[in-house]
Amino acid sequence: MILVAVAETTTPPGFGMLSLLALGPAFAGLVGTRWRTARIGVIAALLCPLLALYDGQLGRRRVYIALLCVAGVTAAGLVAVVLRERRDAELASVRSIAEVAQRVLLRPVPRVAGPLRIAVSYTSAVARARIGGDLYEVVAGPGGTRVIIGDVQGKGLEAVETAALVLAAFREAAHDEPDLDGLSRRLQRVVDRELHGEKFVTALLVEVTGAGREVTFLNFGHPAPMVLRGDGATLFPEPPRFALPLGLGVHGGDDPEPYTVAFAPGDQILLYTDGVSEARDADGRFYPLAEHTELLKATDPEAALEDLRRDLVQHASGPLHDDAAMMLLRHRDERV
């Protein structure tokens, strides 16, 4: 509006710049409140006769046309502001409900469970979302600490519903079943019954018992965990027999076989989904997870996992194309 006023005073009388004052309330309606838009409209309406008086054009038809333009645009801007404020209020309400649902589905895991210190990182491929098709949970019971991490086929609300189904079954069975075999069979029954072989969920079950000197894994077609020893050695333990993902049991196939890995003080285990291992850079190269173990040396496991997450996003040169969940399990001795 200042630029239009300057242009009106520096151009010959009758040049026709007054109608452009309507740009003021037009832009105010895009970002401002209804009161700010109305104030800007009033100022624009007052500038029209003042500038016309300065040019000696007061009473001309173009002045009235400019006033009509300002009034019309201001009215339209006020309507737009009211609609936008209503939409923003509805969006805020939906977001608050979604955040509650997200906390119920992927509730915060304990930072300490038995002999473990735990940190979690989740990056959704959907903008502004906190959950997607990846899932994780930690259940500490009298027999030990049990962990699940998984990846649901597909994306969107259907993937979230399937993730909720698997997590609900795991949370119940993890307290009741005496071993991972029983836990896995129960998960298979629930998922096979609900999905009917049309979708599947890759999953990795983890159990740490007693003092945590060893860890037992049970793999349903999920990426192998990364075990980082205290001396810097890295290994990706594979199952002795590969099994189909959860949900495909109706098609037959072998049951997964538990396998055990030593776990000593100073060791770390990184559980992750394929959104991490299959993240590509601009040249199509996968993220070299084994080459970035130095990022997990921070004293705080959450800080270490955040360093790894930032490096992953930097490797992808922008937003990830798939959900990426990571869980870091650190052994803690009795002095911690």
mmCIF file of C-alpha atoms in Angstrom:
data_model
loop_
_atom_site.group_PDB
_atom_site.id
_atom_site.type_symbol
_atom_site.label_atom_id
_atom_site.label_comp_id
_atom_site.label_asym_id
_atom_site.label_seq_id
_atom_site.Cartn_x
_atom_site.Cartn_y
_atom_site.Cartn_z
ATOM 1 C CA MET A 1 0.000 0.000 0.000
ATOM 2 C CA ILE A 2 2.910 2.347 0.677
ATOM 3 C CA LEU A 3 4.387 1.514 -2.723
ATOM 4 C CA VAL A 4 1.033 2.200 -4.398
ATOM 5 C CA ALA A 5 0.755 5.521 -2.550
ATOM 6 C CA VAL A 6 4.267 6.521 -3.634
ATOM 7 C CA ALA A 7 3.512 5.523 -7.221
ATOM 8 C CA GLU A 8 0.246 7.490 -7.167
ATOM 9 C CA THR A 9 1.976 10.666 -5.959
ATOM 10 C CA THR A 10 4.845 10.416 -8.444
ATOM 11 C CA THR A 11 2.827 9.646 -11.585
ATOM 12 C CA PRO A 12 0.691 12.128 -13.548
ATOM 13 C CA PRO A 13 -2.877 12.738 -12.210
ATOM 14 C CA GLY A 14 -5.384 10.196 -13.456
ATOM 15 C CA PHE A 15 -2.797 7.467 -14.074
ATOM 16 C CA GLY A 16 -5.085 4.944 -12.321
ATOM 17 C CA MET A 17 -3.103 3.430 -9.439
ATOM 18 C CA LEU A 18 -5.748 3.803 -6.699
ATOM 19 C CA SER A 19 -7.453 0.450 -7.332
ATOM 20 C CA LEU A 20 -4.187 -1.320 -6.482
ATOM 21 C CA LEU A 21 -4.688 -0.303 -2.844
ATOM 22 C CA ALA A 22 -7.000 -3.338 -2.657
ATOM 23 C CA LEU A 23 -3.827 -5.479 -2.586
ATOM 24 C CA GLY A 24 -3.389 -4.495 1.078
ATOM 25 C CA PRO A 25 -6.538 -6.191 2.459
ATOM 26 C CA ALA A 26 -6.103 -8.987 -0.090
ATOM 27 C CA PHE A 27 -2.707 -10.012 1.335
ATOM 28 C CA ALA A 28 -3.835 -9.317 4.915
ATOM 29 C CA GLY A 29 -6.637 -11.854 4.506
ATOM 30 C CA LEU A 30 -4.149 -14.568 3.564
ATOM 31 C CA VAL A 31 -2.148 -14.480 6.795
ATOM 32 C CA GLY A 32 -3.757 -12.076 9.279
ATOM 33 C CA THR A 33 -6.723 -12.198 11.623
ATOM 34 C CA ARG A 34 -10.144 -10.810 10.767
ATOM 35 C CA TRP A 35 -9.460 -7.667 12.796
ATOM 36 C CA ARG A 36 -6.156 -7.031 11.085
ATOM 37 C CA THR A 37 -7.766 -7.527 7.681
ATOM 38 C CA ALA A 38 -10.548 -5.089 8.589
ATOM 39 C CA ARG A 39 -8.024 -2.483 9.818
ATOM 40 C CA ILE A 40 -5.981 -2.783 6.636
ATOM 41 C CA GLY A 41 -9.194 -2.386 4.602
ATOM 42 C CA VAL A 42 -10.150 0.780 6.505
ATOM 43 C CA ILE A 43 -6.671 2.243 5.974
ATOM 44 C CA ALA A 44 -6.862 1.483 2.252
ATOM 45 C CA ALA A 45 -10.315 3.088 2.068
ATOM 46 C CA LEU A 46 -8.993 6.239 3.782
ATOM 47 C CA LEU A 47 -5.976 6.423 1.469
ATOM 48 C CA CYS A 48 -8.155 6.505 -1.635
ATOM 49 C CA PRO A 49 -9.769 9.934 -1.037
ATOM 50 C CA LEU A 50 -6.570 11.342 0.488
ATOM 51 C CA LEU A 51 -4.528 10.463 -2.597
ATOM 52 C CA ALA A 52 -7.320 11.643 -4.866
ATOM 53 C CA LEU A 53 -7.394 14.947 -2.999
ATOM 54 C CA TYR A 54 -3.613 15.261 -3.391
ATOM 55 C CA ASP A 55 -3.928 14.733 -7.159
ATOM 56 C CA GLY A 56 -6.977 16.932 -7.488
ATOM 57 C CA GLN A 57 -9.041 13.962 -8.625
ATOM 58 C CA LEU A 58 -11.518 13.847 -5.744
ATOM 59 C CA GLY A 59 -15.061 13.299 -7.013
ATOM 60 C CA ARG A 60 -13.915 11.501 -10.182
ATOM 61 C CA ARG A 61 -15.467 8.149 -11.070
ATOM 62 C CA ARG A 62 -12.180 6.256 -10.768
ATOM 63 C CA VAL A 63 -12.001 7.193 -7.084
ATOM 64 C CA TYR A 64 -15.372 5.578 -6.395
ATOM 65 C CA ILE A 65 -14.338 2.517 -8.414
ATOM 66 C CA ALA A 66 -11.180 2.220 -6.289
ATOM 67 C CA LEU A 67 -13.261 2.492 -3.099
ATOM 68 C CA LEU A 68 -15.583 -0.255 -4.356
ATOM 69 C CA CYS A 69 -12.580 -2.451 -5.145
ATOM 70 C CA VAL A 70 -11.135 -1.948 -1.676
ATOM 71 C CA ALA A 71 -14.500 -2.628 -0.008
ATOM 72 C CA GLY A 72 -15.148 -5.745 -2.091
ATOM 73 C CA VAL A 73 -11.701 -7.214 -1.560
ATOM 74 C CA THR A 74 -11.850 -6.444 2.175
ATOM 75 C CA ALA A 75 -15.220 -8.213 2.473
ATOM 76 C CA ALA A 76 -13.926 -11.217 0.545
ATOM 77 C CA GLY A 77 -10.798 -11.256 2.708
ATOM 78 C CA LEU A 78 -12.874 -11.263 5.901
ATOM 79 C CA VAL A 79 -14.921 -14.225 4.627
ATOM 80 C CA ALA A 80 -11.707 -16.071 3.754
ATOM 81 C CA VAL A 81 -10.252 -15.347 7.205
ATOM 82 C CA VAL A 82 -13.364 -16.684 8.959
ATOM 83 C CA LEU A 83 -13.302 -19.869 6.881
ATOM 84 C CA ARG A 84 -9.565 -20.303 7.449
ATOM 85 C CA GLU A 85 -9.898 -19.857 11.215
ATOM 86 C CA ARG A 86 -12.675 -22.462 11.328
ATOM 87 C CA ARG A 87 -10.571 -24.861 9.274
ATOM 88 C CA ASP A 88 -7.558 -24.267 11.512
ATOM 89 C CA ALA A 89 -9.659 -24.987 14.611
ATOM 90 C CA GLU A 90 -10.934 -28.229 13.091
ATOM 91 C CA LEU A 91 -7.415 -29.211 12.086
ATOM 92 C CA ALA A 92 -6.116 -28.520 15.596
ATOM 93 C CA SER A 93 -8.858 -30.735 17.035
ATOM 94 C CA VAL A 94 -8.075 -33.552 14.603
ATOM 95 C CA ARG A 95 -4.369 -33.272 15.366
ATOM 96 C CA SER A 96 -4.973 -33.500 19.108
ATOM 97 C CA ILE A 97 -7.038 -36.660 18.609
ATOM 98 C CA ALA A 98 -4.396 -38.089 16.273
ATOM 99 C CA GLU A 99 -1.644 -37.405 18.805
ATOM 100 C CA VAL A 100 -3.586 -39.315 21.465
ATOM 101 C CA ALA A 101 -4.045 -42.218 19.046
ATOM 102 C CA GLN A 102 -0.342 -42.136 18.223
ATOM 103 C CA ARG A 103 0.611 -42.293 21.895
ATOM 104 C CA VAL A 104 -1.724 -45.251 22.401
ATOM 105 C CA LEU A 105 -0.352 -47.141 19.416
ATOM 106 C CA LEU A 106 3.347 -46.330 19.787
ATOM 107 C CA ARG A 107 3.553 -45.448 23.437
ATOM 108 C CA PRO A 108 6.895 -44.398 24.901
ATOM 109 C CA VAL A 109 9.138 -47.352 25.689
ATOM 110 C CA PRO A 110 10.916 -47.512 29.055
ATOM 111 C CA ARG A 111 14.409 -46.035 29.016
ATOM 112 C CA VAL A 112 15.567 -48.816 31.346
ATOM 113 C CA ALA A 113 14.205 -52.365 31.361
ATOM 114 C CA GLY A 114 16.011 -55.172 33.192
ATOM 115 C CA PRO A 115 19.640 -55.216 32.035
ATOM 116 C CA LEU A 116 18.880 -52.880 29.109
ATOM 117 C CA ARG A 117 19.082 -49.179 28.382
ATOM 118 C CA ILE A 118 16.741 -48.430 25.502
ATOM 119 C CA ALA A 119 16.330 -45.630 22.961
ATOM 120 C CA VAL A 120 13.880 -45.394 20.077
ATOM 121 C CA SER A 121 13.735 -43.313 16.903
ATOM 122 C CA TYR A 122 10.847 -43.212 14.451
ATOM 123 C CA THR A 123 10.739 -41.241 11.208
ATOM 124 C CA SER A 124 7.527 -41.486 9.221
ATOM 125 C CA ALA A 125 7.559 -41.207 5.445
ATOM 126 C CA VAL A 126 4.254 -39.295 5.639
ATOM 127 C CA ALA A 127 4.713 -35.578 6.212
ATOM 128 C CA ARG A 128 3.767 -34.382 9.730
ATOM 129 C CA ALA A 129 2.939 -37.947 10.827
ATOM 130 C CA ARG A 130 4.515 -39.680 13.798
ATOM 131 C CA ILE A 131 3.398 -43.194 13.043
ATOM 132 C CA GLY A 132 3.031 -45.335 9.974
ATOM 133 C CA GLY A 133 3.555 -48.965 9.062
ATOM 134 C CA ASP A 134 6.533 -49.612 11.346
ATOM 135 C CA LEU A 135 5.997 -50.821 14.894
ATOM 136 C CA TYR A 136 7.953 -51.474 18.073
ATOM 137 C CA GLU A 137 7.285 -52.305 21.697
ATOM 138 C CA VAL A 138 9.118 -53.303 24.884
ATOM 139 C CA VAL A 139 7.489 -55.441 27.568
ATOM 140 C CA ALA A 140 9.350 -56.079 30.823
ATOM 141 C CA GLY A 141 8.057 -59.112 32.688
ATOM 142 C CA PRO A 142 9.187 -61.417 35.492
ATOM 143 C CA GLY A 143 10.859 -63.786 33.041
ATOM 144 C CA GLY A 144 12.823 -61.089 31.212
ATOM 145 C CA THR A 145 12.483 -58.259 28.733
ATOM 146 C CA ARG A 146 10.798 -58.893 25.396
ATOM 147 C CA VAL A 147 11.004 -56.601 22.396
ATOM 148 C CA ILE A 148 9.361 -56.518 18.995
ATOM 149 C CA ILE A 149 10.160 -54.433 15.939
ATOM 150 C CA GLY A 150 8.279 -54.882 12.703
ATOM 151 C CA ASP A 151 7.312 -53.477 9.347
ATOM 152 C CA VAL A 152 3.818 -53.725 7.876
ATOM 153 C CA GLN A 153 3.396 -54.129 4.149
ATOM 154 C CA GLY A 154 2.043 -50.944 2.609
ATOM 155 C CA LYS A 155 1.455 -47.463 3.983
ATOM 156 C CA GLY A 156 -1.354 -45.252 5.187
ATOM 157 C CA LEU A 157 -4.231 -46.002 7.535
ATOM 158 C CA GLU A 158 -4.444 -49.695 6.607
ATOM 159 C CA ALA A 159 -0.820 -50.170 7.641
ATOM 160 C CA VAL A 160 -1.489 -48.345 10.925
ATOM 161 C CA GLU A 161 -4.475 -50.618 11.631
ATOM 162 C CA THR A 162 -2.363 -53.718 11.007
ATOM 163 C CA ALA A 163 0.404 -52.360 13.233
ATOM 164 C CA ALA A 164 -2.157 -51.802 16.006
ATOM 165 C CA LEU A 165 -3.327 -55.399 15.645
ATOM 166 C CA VAL A 166 0.198 -56.822 15.955
ATOM 167 C CA LEU A 167 1.114 -54.590 18.899
ATOM 168 C CA ALA A 168 -2.064 -55.481 20.805
ATOM 169 C CA ALA A 169 -1.398 -59.186 20.332
ATOM 170 C CA PHE A 170 2.245 -58.825 21.366
ATOM 171 C CA ARG A 171 1.477 -56.788 24.501
ATOM 172 C CA GLU A 172 -0.928 -59.441 25.705
ATOM 173 C CA ALA A 173 1.085 -62.514 24.747
ATOM 174 C CA ALA A 174 4.432 -61.177 26.008
ATOM 175 C CA HIS A 175 3.146 -61.372 29.594
ATOM 176 C CA ASP A 176 1.522 -64.799 29.263
ATOM 177 C CA GLU A 177 3.752 -66.987 27.101
ATOM 178 C CA PRO A 178 6.707 -68.675 28.807
ATOM 179 C CA ASP A 179 9.059 -68.555 25.789
ATOM 180 C CA LEU A 180 9.507 -66.936 22.378
ATOM 181 C CA ASP A 181 8.145 -70.004 20.576
ATOM 182 C CA GLY A 182 4.824 -69.696 22.351
ATOM 183 C CA LEU A 183 4.793 -65.961 21.820
ATOM 184 C CA SER A 184 5.482 -66.323 18.104
ATOM 185 C CA ARG A 185 2.793 -68.971 17.606
ATOM 186 C CA ARG A 186 0.254 -66.750 19.297
ATOM 187 C CA LEU A 187 1.199 -63.802 17.121
ATOM 188 C CA GLN A 188 0.964 -65.977 14.021
ATOM 189 C CA ARG A 189 -2.524 -67.156 14.910
ATOM 190 C CA VAL A 190 -3.812 -63.648 15.508
ATOM 191 C CA VAL A 191 -2.261 -62.129 12.401
ATOM 192 C CA ASP A 192 -3.163 -65.052 10.098
ATOM 193 C CA ARG A 193 -6.763 -64.939 11.321
ATOM 194 C CA GLU A 194 -7.124 -61.196 10.708
ATOM 195 C CA LEU A 195 -5.110 -60.711 7.517
ATOM 196 C CA HIS A 196 -6.108 -63.916 5.689
ATOM 197 C CA GLY A 197 -2.809 -64.025 3.846
ATOM 198 C CA GLU A 198 -3.527 -60.772 1.988
ATOM 199 C CA LYS A 199 -0.959 -58.665 3.843
ATOM 200 C CA PHE A 200 2.134 -59.468 5.843
ATOM 201 C CA VAL A 201 4.315 -58.079 8.605
ATOM 202 C CA THR A 202 8.039 -58.675 8.897
ATOM 203 C CA ALA A 203 8.984 -58.849 12.552
ATOM 204 C CA LEU A 204 11.897 -59.535 14.853
ATOM 205 C CA LEU A 205 11.240 -60.781 18.380
ATOM 206 C CA VAL A 206 13.936 -60.291 21.014
ATOM 207 C CA GLU A 207 14.194 -61.730 24.515
ATOM 208 C CA VAL A 208 16.740 -60.807 27.174
ATOM 209 C CA THR A 209 16.573 -62.886 30.346
ATOM 210 C CA GLY A 210 18.333 -62.863 33.687
ATOM 211 C CA ALA A 211 21.489 -60.777 33.839
ATOM 212 C CA GLY A 212 21.368 -60.267 30.100
ATOM 213 C CA ARG A 213 24.413 -62.344 29.179
ATOM 214 C CA GLU A 214 22.709 -63.551 26.028
ATOM 215 C CA VAL A 215 19.936 -62.439 23.708
ATOM 216 C CA THR A 216 17.503 -64.681 21.863
ATOM 217 C CA PHE A 217 16.110 -63.648 18.488
ATOM 218 C CA LEU A 218 13.220 -64.996 16.444
ATOM 219 C CA ASN A 219 12.996 -63.632 12.909
ATOM 220 C CA PHE A 220 9.927 -63.417 10.643
ATOM 221 C CA GLY A 221 11.590 -62.222 7.432
ATOM 222 C CA HIS A 222 12.950 -59.056 9.051
ATOM 223 C CA PRO A 223 16.369 -57.416 8.494
ATOM 224 C CA ALA A 224 19.015 -58.949 10.751
ATOM 225 C CA PRO A 225 19.879 -56.957 13.882
ATOM 226 C CA MET A 226 23.237 -55.232 14.131
ATOM 227 C CA VAL A 227 25.247 -56.292 17.176
ATOM 228 C CA LEU A 228 28.033 -53.902 18.102
ATOM 229 C CA ARG A 229 30.563 -55.346 20.540
ATOM 230 C CA GLY A 230 32.323 -53.317 23.173
ATOM 231 C CA ASP A 231 35.618 -53.840 21.315
ATOM 232 C CA GLY A 232 34.155 -52.356 18.118
ATOM 233 C CA ALA A 233 33.395 -55.606 16.288
ATOM 234 C CA THR A 234 30.147 -55.638 14.313
ATOM 235 C CA LEU A 235 28.019 -58.591 13.262
ATOM 236 C CA PHE A 236 24.601 -59.168 11.742
ATOM 237 C CA PRO A 237 23.418 -62.523 13.146
ATOM 238 C CA GLU A 238 21.162 -64.402 10.743
ATOM 239 C CA PRO A 239 18.595 -67.041 11.762
ATOM 240 C CA PRO A 240 19.441 -70.712 11.145
ATOM 241 C CA ARG A 241 16.232 -71.029 9.142
ATOM 242 C CA PHE A 242 14.371 -68.222 7.442
ATOM 243 C CA ALA A 243 10.615 -68.018 8.014
ATOM 244 C CA LEU A 244 7.818 -66.240 6.214
ATOM 245 C CA PRO A 245 6.605 -62.915 7.597
ATOM 246 C CA LEU A 246 3.606 -62.807 9.902
ATOM 247 C CA GLY A 247 0.349 -63.104 7.996
ATOM 248 C CA LEU A 248 1.658 -65.542 5.383
ATOM 249 C CA GLY A 249 1.357 -68.624 7.573
ATOM 250 C CA VAL A 250 -1.797 -69.659 5.716
ATOM 251 C CA HIS A 251 0.445 -70.339 2.705
ATOM 252 C CA GLY A 252 2.586 -72.849 4.594
ATOM 253 C CA GLY A 253 6.322 -72.562 5.139
ATOM 254 C CA ASP A 254 8.679 -73.252 8.038
ATOM 255 C CA ASP A 255 8.237 -71.842 11.506
ATOM 256 C CA PRO A 256 11.004 -69.509 12.660
ATOM 257 C CA GLU A 257 13.749 -71.002 14.813
ATOM 258 C CA PRO A 258 15.119 -69.070 17.806
ATOM 259 C CA TYR A 259 18.829 -68.315 17.849
ATOM 260 C CA THR A 260 20.984 -66.893 20.612
ATOM 261 C CA VAL A 261 23.810 -64.337 20.629
ATOM 262 C CA ALA A 262 26.126 -63.480 23.511
ATOM 263 C CA PHE A 263 25.465 -60.074 25.069
ATOM 264 C CA ALA A 264 28.058 -58.641 27.459
ATOM 265 C CA PRO A 265 28.390 -55.302 29.263
ATOM 266 C CA GLY A 266 29.405 -52.653 26.743
ATOM 267 C CA ASP A 267 27.607 -54.363 23.846
ATOM 268 C CA GLN A 268 24.834 -52.726 21.827
ATOM 269 C CA ILE A 269 22.111 -54.093 19.586
ATOM 270 C CA LEU A 270 20.496 -51.971 16.891
ATOM 271 C CA LEU A 271 17.085 -53.122 15.677
ATOM 272 C CA TYR A 272 15.778 -51.387 12.576
ATOM 273 C CA THR A 273 13.337 -51.648 9.685
ATOM 274 C CA ASP A 274 14.113 -51.693 5.980
ATOM 275 C CA GLY A 275 13.423 -47.961 5.810
ATOM 276 C CA VAL A 276 16.910 -47.644 7.326
ATOM 277 C CA SER A 277 18.844 -50.314 5.451
ATOM 278 C CA GLU A 278 17.194 -49.514 2.099
ATOM 279 C CA ALA A 279 17.385 -45.720 2.269
ATOM 280 C CA ARG A 280 19.038 -44.553 -0.959
ATOM 281 C CA ASP A 281 21.116 -41.510 -1.775
ATOM 282 C CA ALA A 282 20.905 -39.467 -4.985
ATOM 283 C CA ASP A 283 22.979 -42.125 -6.798
ATOM 284 C CA GLY A 284 20.745 -44.982 -5.659
ATOM 285 C CA ARG A 285 23.190 -46.412 -3.097
ATOM 286 C CA PHE A 286 21.799 -48.014 0.048
ATOM 287 C CA TYR A 287 22.661 -46.575 3.441
ATOM 288 C CA PRO A 288 25.893 -48.276 4.625
ATOM 289 C CA LEU A 289 24.802 -48.970 8.196
ATOM 290 C CA ALA A 290 27.864 -51.020 9.133
ATOM 291 C CA GLU A 291 30.140 -48.127 8.151
ATOM 292 C CA HIS A 292 28.549 -45.678 10.588
ATOM 293 C CA THR A 293 28.780 -47.525 13.883
ATOM 294 C CA GLU A 294 30.924 -44.725 15.295
ATOM 295 C CA LEU A 295 27.746 -42.622 15.480
ATOM 296 C CA LEU A 296 26.484 -44.911 18.248
ATOM 297 C CA LYS A 297 29.305 -44.127 20.667
ATOM 298 C CA ALA A 298 27.599 -41.229 22.475
ATOM 299 C CA THR A 299 27.120 -41.801 26.203
ATOM 300 C CA ASP A 300 23.384 -41.144 26.023
ATOM 301 C CA PRO A 301 21.711 -43.824 23.855
ATOM 302 C CA GLU A 302 19.021 -41.383 22.726
ATOM 303 C CA ALA A 303 21.659 -38.898 21.558
ATOM 304 C CA ALA A 304 23.514 -41.697 19.767
ATOM 305 C CA LEU A 305 20.372 -42.793 17.955
ATOM 306 C CA GLU A 306 19.551 -39.210 17.002
ATOM 307 C CA ASP A 307 23.044 -38.823 15.489
ATOM 308 C CA LEU A 308 22.408 -41.927 13.391
ATOM 309 C CA ARG A 309 18.968 -40.688 12.333
ATOM 310 C CA ARG A 310 20.356 -37.329 11.179
ATOM 311 C CA ASP A 311 23.057 -39.099 9.187
ATOM 312 C CA LEU A 312 20.409 -41.323 7.595
ATOM 313 C CA VAL A 313 18.309 -38.326 6.512
ATOM 314 C CA GLN A 314 21.425 -36.605 5.202
ATOM 315 C CA HIS A 315 22.281 -39.718 3.186
ATOM 316 C CA ALA A 316 18.813 -39.673 1.638
ATOM 317 C CA SER A 317 19.229 -35.950 0.803
ATOM 318 C CA GLY A 318 15.770 -35.129 2.092
ATOM 319 C CA PRO A 319 12.639 -36.850 3.381
ATOM 320 C CA LEU A 320 12.745 -40.643 3.558
ATOM 321 C CA HIS A 321 10.654 -42.621 1.086
ATOM 322 C CA ASP A 322 9.722 -45.246 3.673
ATOM 323 C CA ASP A 323 9.061 -45.303 7.400
ATOM 324 C CA ALA A 324 12.258 -45.820 9.390
ATOM 325 C CA ALA A 325 12.171 -47.196 12.932
ATOM 326 C CA MET A 326 15.261 -47.858 15.041
ATOM 327 C CA MET A 327 15.662 -49.204 18.547
ATOM 328 C CA LEU A 328 18.983 -49.234 20.367
ATOM 329 C CA LEU A 329 19.483 -51.769 23.178
ATOM 330 C CA ARG A 330 22.491 -51.204 25.386
ATOM 331 C CA HIS A 331 23.752 -53.587 28.036
ATOM 332 C CA ARG A 332 24.095 -52.001 31.431
ATOM 333 C CA ASP A 333 25.947 -53.600 34.314
ATOM 334 C CA GLU A 334 24.859 -53.401 37.950
ATOM 335 C CA ARG A 335 26.794 -50.151 38.504
ATOM 336 C CA VAL A 336 24.576 -48.144 36.110
#
